[in-house]
Each structure stands twice: as C-alpha cells, then as structure tokens.
Amino acid sequence: MDTIFSKIIRREIPADIVFEDDQCLAFRDIAPQAPTHILIIPKKPIQRVALASAEDTPLLGHLLATAATIAKQMGIAESGFRLVINNGPNGGEAVPHLHVHLLGGRALNWPPG
Ligand code: AMP
C-alpha cells in the first residue's frame, strides 16, 4: 500500500529526517505530541505490526534498537521516553505503514487516553 510514509522514503515529500540506514528511516512527527516526537519506520511497507511476518522479526527488533539509539542521540535516554506502536482503529492508527513513535522531553501520563 502506498502511503504518505512511502512518499517520504522516496523523497517525494519533505520530512525532517534524523536517521536512515538500509532498513529504516526516522523523521520528526509533523504534529509533535512531546518536545521530542520522532517516527521510526521500516523501508519495507509493512502495514501494521499485526501484519508483520515471521521473517520480519529481525526488522522489528531493529526498529526498537534504532529508537533507543536515537533517544540517546536526542539526549532523552536518561530522562526517559516512550515507544508507541498504534495498531488498527482502536489503537489509533492513522497511517497504514508500520511506525514506532519515540516520545520524550517531558513526563508522559499513564494510562494513555
Ligand atoms: P498513527 O496515528 O500512529 O498512525 O500516527 C501517524 C503519525 O504520523 C501522526 O502522529 C502524524 O502526526 C504523523 N504524520 C502524518 N503525516 C506526516 C508527515 N507528512 N510527516 C511527519 N509526520 C506525519
């Protein structure tokens, strides 16, 4: 499925990219919900985590490891951060291209709304 995130990967629309490697891309969320709000996405167009296949397992791990690396680079690893993956309508998923939200820079409430 072609989404706005596919267009960002192909550089057809702009994004504030903070990290890229052969497997993933990370960029600032256009509507930040915290002082630091970055999306980490696989270049492979997996629609959502529930649709990832067994062969995607290393890639899923890579997304989390990359989020932790970016958190360190952004200086929020010590103060703390939250990783969020929204899946499906009740999960609040708006863009059907798997993405990990990295949120930090302020204290975050729990439970989420
Ligand atoms: P979700 O609700 O988990 O699907 O999250 C989708 C996220 O993508 C939201 O936080 C949006 O603000 C963000 N978003 C949508 N379009 C863009 C864009 N062009 N650049 C950066 N972030 C975007």
mmCIF file of C-alpha atoms and ligand atoms in Angstrom:
data_model
loop_
_atom_site.group_PDB
_atom_site.id
_atom_site.type_symbol
_atom_site.label_atom_id
_atom_site.label_comp_id
_atom_site.label_asym_id
_atom_site.label_seq_id
_atom_site.Cartn_x
_atom_site.Cartn_y
_atom_site.Cartn_z
ATOM 1 C CA MET A 1 0.000 0.000 0.000
ATOM 2 C CA ASP A 2 1.339 3.422 -0.962
ATOM 3 C CA THR A 3 1.126 5.906 1.908
ATOM 4 C CA ILE A 4 2.490 9.311 2.834
ATOM 5 C CA PHE A 5 5.362 7.474 4.543
ATOM 6 C CA SER A 6 6.247 5.676 1.280
ATOM 7 C CA LYS A 7 6.440 9.109 -0.326
ATOM 8 C CA ILE A 8 8.781 10.299 2.448
ATOM 9 C CA ILE A 9 11.005 7.228 1.888
ATOM 10 C CA ARG A 10 11.121 8.042 -1.846
ATOM 11 C CA ARG A 11 11.783 11.729 -1.042
ATOM 12 C CA GLU A 12 8.649 12.751 -2.932
ATOM 13 C CA ILE A 13 7.513 14.854 0.030
ATOM 14 C CA PRO A 14 9.794 16.536 2.570
ATOM 15 C CA ALA A 15 10.424 15.389 6.115
ATOM 16 C CA ASP A 16 12.853 16.337 8.881
ATOM 17 C CA ILE A 17 14.901 13.140 8.693
ATOM 18 C CA VAL A 18 17.087 12.409 11.723
ATOM 19 C CA PHE A 19 18.345 8.905 10.868
ATOM 20 C CA GLU A 20 18.482 6.499 7.939
ATOM 21 C CA ASP A 21 20.027 3.129 7.218
ATOM 22 C CA ASP A 22 19.338 0.341 4.745
ATOM 23 C CA GLN A 23 16.330 -0.930 6.713
ATOM 24 C CA CYS A 24 14.665 2.092 8.239
ATOM 25 C CA LEU A 25 14.095 5.841 8.238
ATOM 26 C CA ALA A 26 13.398 8.151 11.188
ATOM 27 C CA PHE A 27 11.917 11.640 10.958
ATOM 28 C CA ARG A 28 10.200 14.195 13.172
ATOM 29 C CA ASP A 29 6.426 13.873 13.538
ATOM 30 C CA ILE A 30 4.650 16.745 11.792
ATOM 31 C CA ALA A 31 2.298 17.207 14.781
ATOM 32 C CA PRO A 32 4.561 16.594 17.775
ATOM 33 C CA GLN A 33 2.913 15.420 20.996
ATOM 34 C CA ALA A 34 6.052 15.946 23.084
ATOM 35 C CA PRO A 35 9.219 18.079 22.770
ATOM 36 C CA THR A 36 10.840 15.094 21.062
ATOM 37 C CA HIS A 37 8.485 13.123 18.782
ATOM 38 C CA ILE A 38 10.120 11.005 16.121
ATOM 39 C CA LEU A 39 8.694 8.267 13.905
ATOM 40 C CA ILE A 40 10.866 5.261 13.083
ATOM 41 C CA ILE A 41 9.589 3.362 10.042
ATOM 42 C CA PRO A 42 10.772 0.315 8.099
ATOM 43 C CA LYS A 43 11.543 0.921 4.440
ATOM 44 C CA LYS A 44 9.658 -2.313 3.785
ATOM 45 C CA PRO A 45 5.958 -1.338 3.590
ATOM 46 C CA ILE A 46 4.571 -3.469 6.417
ATOM 47 C CA GLN A 47 1.095 -2.077 7.114
ATOM 48 C CA ARG A 48 0.974 -2.706 10.850
ATOM 49 C CA VAL A 49 2.678 -4.840 13.464
ATOM 50 C CA ALA A 50 -0.153 -7.395 13.356
ATOM 51 C CA LEU A 51 0.653 -7.980 9.675
ATOM 52 C CA ALA A 52 4.400 -8.464 10.155
ATOM 53 C CA SER A 53 5.536 -11.939 9.167
ATOM 54 C CA ALA A 54 7.960 -14.242 10.925
ATOM 55 C CA GLU A 55 10.699 -13.163 8.523
ATOM 56 C CA ASP A 56 10.177 -9.548 9.699
ATOM 57 C CA THR A 57 11.155 -10.371 13.303
ATOM 58 C CA PRO A 58 14.765 -9.110 12.992
ATOM 59 C CA LEU A 59 13.464 -5.935 11.340
ATOM 60 C CA LEU A 60 11.017 -5.336 14.213
ATOM 61 C CA GLY A 61 13.898 -5.681 16.660
ATOM 62 C CA HIS A 62 15.976 -3.300 14.573
ATOM 63 C CA LEU A 63 13.252 -0.638 14.774
ATOM 64 C CA LEU A 64 13.281 -0.798 18.593
ATOM 65 C CA ALA A 65 17.081 -0.796 18.790
ATOM 66 C CA THR A 66 17.175 2.188 16.419
ATOM 67 C CA ALA A 67 14.603 4.040 18.546
ATOM 68 C CA ALA A 68 16.824 3.545 21.601
ATOM 69 C CA THR A 69 19.881 4.784 19.692
ATOM 70 C CA ILE A 70 18.011 7.891 18.516
ATOM 71 C CA ALA A 71 16.772 8.535 22.076
ATOM 72 C CA LYS A 72 20.413 8.605 23.205
ATOM 73 C CA GLN A 73 21.345 10.927 20.335
ATOM 74 C CA MET A 74 18.449 13.244 21.245
ATOM 75 C CA GLY A 75 19.554 13.363 24.878
ATOM 76 C CA ILE A 76 16.363 11.842 26.304
ATOM 77 C CA ALA A 77 17.636 8.388 27.226
ATOM 78 C CA GLU A 78 18.454 9.392 30.814
ATOM 79 C CA SER A 79 15.266 11.367 31.489
ATOM 80 C CA GLY A 80 13.179 8.654 29.852
ATOM 81 C CA PHE A 81 10.983 8.195 26.826
ATOM 82 C CA ARG A 82 8.085 6.153 25.481
ATOM 83 C CA LEU A 83 7.825 3.986 22.381
ATOM 84 C CA VAL A 84 4.317 3.575 20.937
ATOM 85 C CA ILE A 85 3.009 1.447 18.066
ATOM 86 C CA ASN A 86 -0.639 2.094 17.209
ATOM 87 C CA ASN A 87 -2.352 -0.876 15.538
ATOM 88 C CA GLY A 88 -5.758 -0.671 13.885
ATOM 89 C CA PRO A 89 -8.794 1.530 14.580
ATOM 90 C CA ASN A 90 -8.941 1.108 18.361
ATOM 91 C CA GLY A 91 -5.179 1.556 18.566
ATOM 92 C CA GLY A 92 -5.431 4.969 16.907
ATOM 93 C CA GLU A 93 -3.537 4.002 13.757
ATOM 94 C CA ALA A 94 -3.892 6.717 11.085
ATOM 95 C CA VAL A 95 -1.153 5.807 8.607
ATOM 96 C CA PRO A 96 -1.099 2.162 7.447
ATOM 97 C CA HIS A 97 2.678 1.897 7.305
ATOM 98 C CA LEU A 98 4.219 0.469 10.475
ATOM 99 C CA HIS A 99 5.859 3.151 12.606
ATOM 100 C CA VAL A 100 7.286 3.418 16.105
ATOM 101 C CA HIS A 101 6.593 6.707 17.880
ATOM 102 C CA LEU A 102 9.517 7.886 20.044
ATOM 103 C CA LEU A 103 8.193 10.421 22.560
ATOM 104 C CA GLY A 104 10.215 12.238 25.206
ATOM 105 C CA GLY A 105 11.363 15.520 26.637
ATOM 106 C CA ARG A 106 8.504 15.725 29.139
ATOM 107 C CA ALA A 107 6.819 13.482 31.689
ATOM 108 C CA LEU A 108 4.190 11.382 29.929
ATOM 109 C CA ASN A 109 0.911 10.358 31.542
ATOM 110 C CA TRP A 110 -0.138 6.769 32.124
ATOM 111 C CA PRO A 111 -2.529 5.242 31.215
ATOM 112 C CA PRO A 112 -2.775 6.810 27.757
ATOM 113 C CA GLY A 113 -6.160 8.150 26.674
HETATM 114 P P1 AMP B 1 -0.554 6.910 13.914
HETATM 115 O O1 AMP B 1 -1.772 7.582 14.456
HETATM 116 O O2 AMP B 1 0.131 6.009 14.906
HETATM 117 O O3 AMP B 1 -0.826 6.222 12.585
HETATM 118 O O4 AMP B 1 0.498 8.043 13.666
HETATM 119 C C1 AMP B 1 0.655 8.710 12.455
HETATM 120 C C2 AMP B 1 1.542 9.889 12.740
HETATM 121 O O5 AMP B 1 2.059 10.368 11.523
HETATM 122 C C3 AMP B 1 0.856 11.061 13.433
HETATM 123 O O6 AMP B 1 1.484 11.319 14.675
HETATM 124 C C4 AMP B 1 1.012 12.205 12.438
HETATM 125 O O7 AMP B 1 1.220 13.444 13.055
HETATM 126 C C5 AMP B 1 2.226 11.749 11.652
HETATM 127 N N1 AMP B 1 2.338 12.288 10.311
HETATM 128 C C6 AMP B 1 1.384 12.321 9.350
HETATM 129 N N2 AMP B 1 1.851 12.871 8.218
HETATM 130 C C7 AMP B 1 3.154 13.192 8.469
HETATM 131 C C8 AMP B 1 4.185 13.798 7.686
HETATM 132 N N3 AMP B 1 3.989 14.192 6.426
HETATM 133 N N4 AMP B 1 5.392 13.976 8.272
HETATM 134 C C9 AMP B 1 5.603 13.603 9.545
HETATM 135 N N5 AMP B 1 4.672 13.010 10.326
HETATM 136 C C10 AMP B 1 3.453 12.821 9.796
#
